[in-house]
PDB file of C-alpha atoms in Angstrom:
ATOM      1  CA  ALA A   8     112.975 114.920  87.962  1.00 76.00           C
ATOM      2  CA  GLN A   9     111.429 112.173  89.993  1.00 84.00           C
ATOM      3  CA  SER A  10     111.150 112.801  93.709  1.00 91.00           C
ATOM      4  CA  VAL A  11     109.339 111.693  96.826  1.00 94.00           C
ATOM      5  CA  THR A  12     108.329 113.934  99.707  1.00 96.00           C
ATOM      6  CA  GLN A  13     107.258 112.795 103.133  1.00 96.00           C
ATOM      7  CA  PRO A  14     106.061 116.031 104.776  1.00 96.00           C
ATOM      8  CA  ASP A  15     106.087 114.707 108.336  1.00 95.00           C
ATOM      9  CA  ILE A  16     109.511 113.975 109.806  1.00 95.00           C
ATOM     10  CA  HIS A  17     108.145 112.779 113.130  1.00 96.00           C
ATOM     11  CA  ILE A  18     104.657 111.693 114.210  1.00 97.00           C
ATOM     12  CA  THR A  19     103.432 110.632 117.639  1.00 97.00           C
ATOM     13  CA  VAL A  20     100.166 108.751 118.092  1.00 97.00           C
ATOM     14  CA  SER A  21      98.572 106.979 121.021  1.00 97.00           C
ATOM     15  CA  GLU A  22      98.302 103.222 120.961  1.00 97.00           C
ATOM     16  CA  GLY A  23      94.946 102.239 119.487  1.00 97.00           C
ATOM     17  CA  ALA A  24      94.584 105.477 117.532  1.00 98.00           C
ATOM     18  CA  SER A  25      94.450 105.621 113.758  1.00 97.00           C
ATOM     19  CA  LEU A  26      97.474 106.544 111.691  1.00 97.00           C
ATOM     20  CA  GLU A  27      98.062 108.235 108.361  1.00 98.00           C
ATOM     21  CA  LEU A  28     101.528 108.868 106.964  1.00 98.00           C
ATOM     22  CA  ARG A  29     101.727 111.161 103.982  1.00 98.00           C
ATOM     23  CA  CYS A  30     103.689 110.621 100.788  1.00 97.00           C
ATOM     24  CA  ASN A  31     103.750 112.789  97.691  1.00 97.00           C
ATOM     25  CA  TYR A  32     105.628 111.906  94.555  1.00 94.00           C
ATOM     26  CA  SER A  33     106.694 113.557  91.346  1.00 91.00           C
ATOM     27  CA  TYR A  34     106.716 111.258  88.349  1.00 82.00           C
ATOM     28  CA  GLY A  35     105.701 111.702  84.749  1.00 72.00           C
ATOM     29  CA  ALA A  36     104.156 108.333  84.005  1.00 77.00           C
ATOM     30  CA  THR A  37     102.287 105.743  86.031  1.00 77.00           C
ATOM     31  CA  PRO A  38     104.456 105.268  89.114  1.00 86.00           C
ATOM     32  CA  TYR A  39     105.496 102.148  90.930  1.00 90.00           C
ATOM     33  CA  LEU A  40     105.111 103.002  94.607  1.00 94.00           C
ATOM     34  CA  PHE A  41     106.333 101.305  97.751  1.00 95.00           C
ATOM     35  CA  TRP A  42     106.165 101.683 101.507  1.00 97.00           C
ATOM     36  CA  TYR A  43     108.965 100.200 103.601  1.00 97.00           C
ATOM     37  CA  VAL A  44     109.348 100.034 107.371  1.00 97.00           C
ATOM     38  CA  GLN A  45     112.605 100.070 109.306  1.00 95.00           C
ATOM     39  CA  SER A  46     112.711  99.025 112.941  1.00 92.00           C
ATOM     40  CA  PRO A  47     115.620 100.387 115.009  1.00 88.00           C
ATOM     41  CA  GLY A  48     118.914  98.820 113.979  1.00 84.00           C
ATOM     42  CA  GLN A  49     117.295  96.754 111.253  1.00 87.00           C
ATOM     43  CA  GLY A  50     117.082  96.711 107.503  1.00 89.00           C
ATOM     44  CA  LEU A  51     114.055  97.736 105.484  1.00 94.00           C
ATOM     45  CA  GLN A  52     111.014  95.533 105.145  1.00 94.00           C
ATOM     46  CA  LEU A  53     108.377  95.934 102.450  1.00 95.00           C
ATOM     47  CA  LEU A  54     104.925  96.841 103.787  1.00 97.00           C
ATOM     48  CA  LEU A  55     103.099  97.133 100.482  1.00 96.00           C
ATOM     49  CA  LYS A  56     103.426  98.203  96.876  1.00 94.00           C
ATOM     50  CA  TYR A  57     101.335  99.625  94.076  1.00 93.00           C
ATOM     51  CA  PHE A  58     101.958  98.896  90.423  1.00 88.00           C
ATOM     52  CA  SER A  59      98.535  99.128  88.794  1.00 85.00           C
ATOM     53  CA  GLY A  60      94.895  98.211  89.270  1.00 86.00           C
ATOM     54  CA  ASP A  61      92.992  98.772  92.490  1.00 88.00           C
ATOM     55  CA  THR A  62      94.146 102.030  94.007  1.00 91.00           C
ATOM     56  CA  LEU A  63      93.643 100.770  97.570  1.00 96.00           C
ATOM     57  CA  VAL A  64      96.454  98.394  98.411  1.00 96.00           C
ATOM     58  CA  GLN A  65      96.580  96.076 101.401  1.00 97.00           C
ATOM     59  CA  GLY A  66      99.873  95.220 103.030  1.00 97.00           C
ATOM     60  CA  ILE A  67     101.308  93.349 105.948  1.00 96.00           C
ATOM     61  CA  LYS A  68     100.751  94.135 109.619  1.00 94.00           C
ATOM     62  CA  GLY A  69      97.316  95.665 108.926  1.00 96.00           C
ATOM     63  CA  PHE A  70      98.581  98.559 106.823  1.00 98.00           C
ATOM     64  CA  GLU A  71      96.953  99.879 103.677  1.00 98.00           C
ATOM     65  CA  ALA A  72      97.726 102.685 101.240  1.00 98.00           C
ATOM     66  CA  GLU A  73      95.697 104.553  98.676  1.00 96.00           C
ATOM     67  CA  PHE A  74      97.084 105.769  95.375  1.00 95.00           C
ATOM     68  CA  LYS A  75      95.552 109.078  94.284  1.00 94.00           C
ATOM     69  CA  ARG A  76      96.819 110.137  90.897  1.00 92.00           C
ATOM     70  CA  SER A  77      95.083 113.526  90.999  1.00 92.00           C
ATOM     71  CA  GLN A  78      96.903 114.404  94.220  1.00 94.00           C
ATOM     72  CA  SER A  79     100.180 112.605  93.400  1.00 93.00           C
ATOM     73  CA  SER A  80      99.879 110.916  96.756  1.00 96.00           C
ATOM     74  CA  PHE A  81     100.297 107.444  98.220  1.00 97.00           C
ATOM     75  CA  ASN A  82      99.389 107.788 101.897  1.00 98.00           C
ATOM     76  CA  LEU A  83      99.834 104.935 104.342  1.00 98.00           C
ATOM     77  CA  ARG A  84      97.103 104.192 106.867  1.00 98.00           C
ATOM     78  CA  LYS A  85      96.390 101.893 109.773  1.00 98.00           C
ATOM     79  CA  PRO A  86      93.122 101.947 111.723  1.00 97.00           C
ATOM     80  CA  SER A  87      94.594 101.049 115.118  1.00 97.00           C
ATOM     81  CA  VAL A  88      98.270 101.457 115.946  1.00 97.00           C
ATOM     82  CA  HIS A  89     100.147  99.012 118.152  1.00 96.00           C
ATOM     83  CA  TRP A  90     103.237  99.827 120.216  1.00 96.00           C
ATOM     84  CA  SER A  91     105.253  97.526 117.954  1.00 95.00           C
ATOM     85  CA  ASP A  92     104.522  99.829 114.992  1.00 97.00           C
ATOM     86  CA  ALA A  93     107.015 102.373 116.331  1.00 97.00           C
ATOM     87  CA  ALA A  94     109.613 102.574 113.558  1.00 97.00           C
ATOM     88  CA  GLU A  95     110.738 104.656 110.625  1.00 96.00           C
ATOM     89  CA  TYR A  96     108.631 104.524 107.471  1.00 97.00           C
ATOM     90  CA  PHE A  97     109.867 105.195 103.984  1.00 97.00           C
ATOM     91  CA  CYS A  98     107.899 105.880 100.835  1.00 97.00           C
ATOM     92  CA  ALA A  99     109.632 105.167  97.530  1.00 94.00           C
ATOM     93  CA  VAL A 100     108.930 105.451  93.821  1.00 92.00           C
ATOM     94  CA  GLY A 101     110.456 103.277  91.120  1.00 88.00           C
ATOM     95  CA  SER A 102     112.486 105.356  88.707  1.00 80.00           C
ATOM     96  CA  SER A 103     112.044 105.349  84.959  1.00 74.00           C
ATOM     97  CA  GLY A 104     114.152 103.130  82.764  1.00 75.00           C
ATOM     98  CA  ASN A 105     115.068  99.501  83.182  1.00 75.00           C
ATOM     99  CA  THR A 106     117.278  99.786  86.255  1.00 80.00           C
ATOM    100  CA  GLY A 107     114.862  98.914  89.050  1.00 83.00           C
ATOM    101  CA  LYS A 108     116.152 101.878  91.045  1.00 87.00           C
ATOM    102  CA  LEU A 109     114.078 103.342  93.851  1.00 91.00           C
ATOM    103  CA  ILE A 110     113.879 106.964  94.916  1.00 91.00           C
ATOM    104  CA  PHE A 111     113.175 107.279  98.612  1.00 93.00           C
ATOM    105  CA  GLY A 112     111.529 109.960 100.681  1.00 94.00           C
ATOM    106  CA  GLN A 113     113.252 111.328 103.758  1.00 94.00           C
ATOM    107  CA  GLY A 114     111.339 109.035 106.071  1.00 95.00           C
ATOM    108  CA  THR A 115     108.809 109.530 108.862  1.00 97.00           C
ATOM    109  CA  THR A 116     109.572 108.403 112.396  1.00 96.00           C
ATOM    110  CA  LEU A 117     106.542 107.062 114.230  1.00 97.00           C
ATOM    111  CA  GLN A 118     106.428 107.151 118.004  1.00 97.00           C
ATOM    112  CA  VAL A 119     103.603 105.323 119.794  1.00 97.00           C
ATOM    113  CA  LYS A 120     102.464 106.525 123.226  1.00 96.00           C
ATOM    114  CA  PRO A 121     101.086 103.946 125.642  1.00 91.00           C
TER     115      PRO A 121
ATOM    116  CA  ASN B  28     117.497  80.904 102.197  1.00 70.00           C
ATOM    117  CA  ALA B  29     119.399  83.744 103.877  1.00 80.00           C
ATOM    118  CA  GLY B  30     118.176  86.494 101.519  1.00 94.00           C
ATOM    119  CA  VAL B  31     120.572  89.445 101.460  1.00 96.00           C
ATOM    120  CA  THR B  32     123.532  89.387 103.824  1.00 96.00           C
ATOM    121  CA  GLN B  33     126.138  92.056 104.500  1.00 97.00           C
ATOM    122  CA  THR B  34     129.639  91.813 105.912  1.00 97.00           C
ATOM    123  CA  PRO B  35     130.788  93.333 108.250  1.00 96.00           C
ATOM    124  CA  LYS B  36     128.007  94.572 110.522  1.00 95.00           C
ATOM    125  CA  PHE B  37     130.089  97.321 112.063  1.00 96.00           C
ATOM    126  CA  ARG B  38     133.472  98.852 111.319  1.00 96.00           C
ATOM    127  CA  VAL B  39     135.585 101.739 112.555  1.00 97.00           C
ATOM    128  CA  LEU B  40     138.114 103.241 110.160  1.00 97.00           C
ATOM    129  CA  LYS B  41     140.644 106.001 110.383  1.00 97.00           C
ATOM    130  CA  THR B  42     140.659 108.708 107.746  1.00 98.00           C
ATOM    131  CA  GLY B  43     142.548 107.517 104.678  1.00 97.00           C
ATOM    132  CA  GLN B  44     142.108 103.814 105.319  1.00 97.00           C
ATOM    133  CA  SER B  45     140.460 101.573 102.780  1.00 96.00           C
ATOM    134  CA  MET B  46     137.898  98.824 103.146  1.00 96.00           C
ATOM    135  CA  THR B  47     135.464  96.670 101.212  1.00 97.00           C
ATOM    136  CA  LEU B  48     131.882  95.944 102.138  1.00 98.00           C
ATOM    137  CA  LEU B  49     130.482  92.669 100.903  1.00 97.00           C
ATOM    138  CA  CYS B  50     126.897  92.031  99.908  1.00 98.00           C
ATOM    139  CA  ALA B  51     125.677  88.561  99.025  1.00 98.00           C
ATOM    140  CA  GLN B  52     122.250  87.362  97.897  1.00 97.00           C
ATOM    141  CA  ASP B  53     121.026  83.840  97.363  1.00 96.00           C
ATOM    142  CA  MET B  54     117.832  84.659  95.454  1.00 95.00           C
ATOM    143  CA  ASN B  55     119.405  84.637  91.977  1.00 95.00           C
ATOM    144  CA  HIS B  56     118.518  88.311  91.544  1.00 95.00           C
ATOM    145  CA  GLU B  57     119.881  90.175  88.563  1.00 94.00           C
ATOM    146  CA  TYR B  58     119.836  93.655  90.065  1.00 95.00           C
ATOM    147  CA  MET B  59     121.784  94.813  93.101  1.00 97.00           C
ATOM    148  CA  TYR B  60     122.137  98.192  94.816  1.00 97.00           C
ATOM    149  CA  TRP B  61     124.199  99.995  97.417  1.00 98.00           C
ATOM    150  CA  TYR B  62     122.578 102.781  99.463  1.00 97.00           C
ATOM    151  CA  ARG B  63     123.730 104.952 102.282  1.00 97.00           C
ATOM    152  CA  GLN B  64     121.398 106.149 105.006  1.00 95.00           C
ATOM    153  CA  ASP B  65     121.980 109.386 106.851  1.00 93.00           C
ATOM    154  CA  PRO B  66     119.645 111.060 109.364  1.00 88.00           C
ATOM    155  CA  GLY B  67     116.934 113.123 107.676  1.00 85.00           C
ATOM    156  CA  MET B  68     118.039 112.168 104.177  1.00 87.00           C
ATOM    157  CA  GLY B  69     116.395 108.816 103.609  1.00 89.00           C
ATOM    158  CA  LEU B  70     118.317 106.326 101.503  1.00 93.00           C
ATOM    159  CA  ARG B  71     120.530 107.559  98.697  1.00 94.00           C
ATOM    160  CA  LEU B  72     121.753 105.310  95.928  1.00 95.00           C
ATOM    161  CA  ILE B  73     125.533 105.019  95.623  1.00 97.00           C
ATOM    162  CA  HIS B  74     126.013 102.478  92.822  1.00 97.00           C
ATOM    163  CA  TYR B  75     123.970  99.736  91.273  1.00 96.00           C
ATOM    164  CA  SER B  76     124.277  96.759  88.962  1.00 96.00           C
ATOM    165  CA  VAL B  77     121.787  95.326  86.498  1.00 93.00           C
ATOM    166  CA  GLY B  78     123.709  92.117  85.955  1.00 93.00           C
ATOM    167  CA  GLU B  79     126.955  90.267  86.479  1.00 94.00           C
ATOM    168  CA  GLY B  80     129.891  92.289  85.211  1.00 93.00           C
ATOM    169  CA  THR B  81     127.956  95.561  84.978  1.00 94.00           C
ATOM    170  CA  THR B  82     127.902  98.546  87.326  1.00 96.00           C
ATOM    171  CA  ALA B  83     126.582 102.093  87.163  1.00 95.00           C
ATOM    172  CA  LYS B  84     126.671 105.256  89.240  1.00 96.00           C
ATOM    173  CA  GLY B  85     123.803 106.304  91.408  1.00 94.00           C
ATOM    174  CA  GLU B  86     123.043 109.574  93.125  1.00 92.00           C
ATOM    175  CA  VAL B  87     126.118 109.813  95.388  1.00 96.00           C
ATOM    176  CA  PRO B  88     128.972 107.758  93.831  1.00 97.00           C
ATOM    177  CA  ASP B  89     131.980 109.938  94.687  1.00 96.00           C
ATOM    178  CA  GLY B  90     134.550 108.224  96.912  1.00 96.00           C
ATOM    179  CA  TYR B  91     133.169 104.735  96.259  1.00 98.00           C
ATOM    180  CA  ASN B  92     133.843 101.961  93.783  1.00 97.00           C
ATOM    181  CA  VAL B  93     131.962  98.731  93.168  1.00 97.00           C
ATOM    182  CA  SER B  94     132.410  95.397  91.466  1.00 97.00           C
ATOM    183  CA  ARG B  95     130.010  92.627  90.454  1.00 97.00           C
ATOM    184  CA  LEU B  96     132.256  89.739  89.391  1.00 94.00           C
ATOM    185  CA  LYS B  97     129.738  87.123  90.468  1.00 95.00           C
ATOM    186  CA  LYS B  98     125.980  87.382  90.159  1.00 96.00           C
ATOM    187  CA  GLN B  99     125.409  86.762  93.835  1.00 97.00           C
ATOM    188  CA  ASN B 100     127.961  89.266  95.165  1.00 97.00           C
ATOM    189  CA  PHE B 101     128.207  93.049  95.018  1.00 98.00           C
ATOM    190  CA  LEU B 102     131.227  94.697  96.620  1.00 98.00           C
ATOM    191  CA  LEU B 103     131.442  98.315  97.722  1.00 98.00           C
ATOM    192  CA  GLY B 104     134.910  99.771  98.176  1.00 98.00           C
ATOM    193  CA  LEU B 105     136.173 102.859  99.913  1.00 96.00           C
ATOM    194  CA  GLU B 106     139.682 103.617  98.677  1.00 92.00           C
ATOM    195  CA  SER B 107     140.469 106.427 101.126  1.00 96.00           C
ATOM    196  CA  ALA B 108     137.845 106.801 103.808  1.00 96.00           C
ATOM    197  CA  ALA B 109     136.690 110.264 104.903  1.00 97.00           C
ATOM    198  CA  PRO B 110     134.606 111.294 107.936  1.00 97.00           C
ATOM    199  CA  SER B 111     131.806 112.273 105.520  1.00 96.00           C
ATOM    200  CA  GLN B 112     131.464 108.579 104.698  1.00 97.00           C
ATOM    201  CA  THR B 113     130.355 107.790 108.227  1.00 97.00           C
ATOM    202  CA  SER B 114     126.950 106.278 107.584  1.00 97.00           C
ATOM    203  CA  VAL B 115     124.861 103.147 107.548  1.00 96.00           C
ATOM    204  CA  TYR B 116     125.202 101.241 104.292  1.00 98.00           C
ATOM    205  CA  PHE B 117     122.472  99.019 102.920  1.00 97.00           C
ATOM    206  CA  CYS B 118     122.613  96.555 100.099  1.00 97.00           C
ATOM    207  CA  ALA B 119     119.489  95.486  98.229  1.00 96.00           C
ATOM    208  CA  SER B 120     118.597  93.215  95.354  1.00 96.00           C
ATOM    209  CA  ASN B 121     115.647  92.445  93.105  1.00 93.00           C
ATOM    210  CA  ARG B 122     114.729  90.487  90.003  1.00 91.00           C
ATOM    211  CA  GLY B 123     114.352  93.591  87.886  1.00 82.00           C
ATOM    212  CA  ARG B 124     112.265  96.642  87.199  1.00 75.00           C
ATOM    213  CA  GLN B 125     108.939  96.815  89.048  1.00 77.00           C
ATOM    214  CA  GLU B 126     110.061  94.136  91.444  1.00 85.00           C
ATOM    215  CA  THR B 127     110.372  94.449  95.201  1.00 89.00           C
ATOM    216  CA  GLN B 128     113.826  95.272  96.502  1.00 93.00           C
ATOM    217  CA  TYR B 129     115.017  93.094  99.369  1.00 94.00           C
ATOM    218  CA  PHE B 130     117.382  94.706 101.831  1.00 95.00           C
ATOM    219  CA  GLY B 131     120.250  93.450 103.900  1.00 95.00           C
ATOM    220  CA  PRO B 132     120.602  94.265 107.614  1.00 94.00           C
ATOM    221  CA  GLY B 133     123.071  97.099 107.040  1.00 95.00           C
ATOM    222  CA  THR B 134     126.693  97.928 107.827  1.00 97.00           C
ATOM    223  CA  ARG B 135     127.388 100.710 110.273  1.00 96.00           C
ATOM    224  CA  LEU B 136     130.619 102.522 109.369  1.00 97.00           C
ATOM    225  CA  LEU B 137     132.363 105.112 111.504  1.00 97.00           C
ATOM    226  CA  VAL B 138     135.273 107.045 110.015  1.00 97.00           C
ATOM    227  CA  LEU B 139     137.383 108.899 112.526  1.00 97.00           C
TER     228      LEU B 139
END
């Protein structure tokens, strides 16, 4: 069965420090992978997505993610975190079939220290 | 272009009451989805639709019904609300498989 695991429930980093949020997926074929961000009280906003091609994907707000098939991972990175990056981050994989459904991880809450 | 909108934003129900949540999108998307979000559980799919007049069950459909009479609207109904349905509900839409899902702002529901 398809699944997504985000091993870190909560991460705290200092402003200006680098960030890496982990995502591991289980999927039989080439996955469609997404990272969404949710600010408090808001809906989800797409940060970036991977469908095929270059395994290093650039997104909005200075985020990037690298698809590693051998490790079944799609980790999100940012070289220098800003206080406004404090939010909840969700990794998702597109399910098989023609439904467009997404399977989400449990989410990682990012706290940024001044 | 409003994107995906949800009505209402917040609602309090008593156990056993019924209500309908409305989702509307103005992007002419074929596919629409209803999720619920609970702490530590991410988003779980309740029901979805791949086109006008079609609906299908997701991961957690029990206690909910849906209808997609018009392409732009997707309604989520609770016939007899239970405290376990206290949650934040999100609607999303996209053009189809492999396409980005766009999310509404959410409806916060409290069932007492």
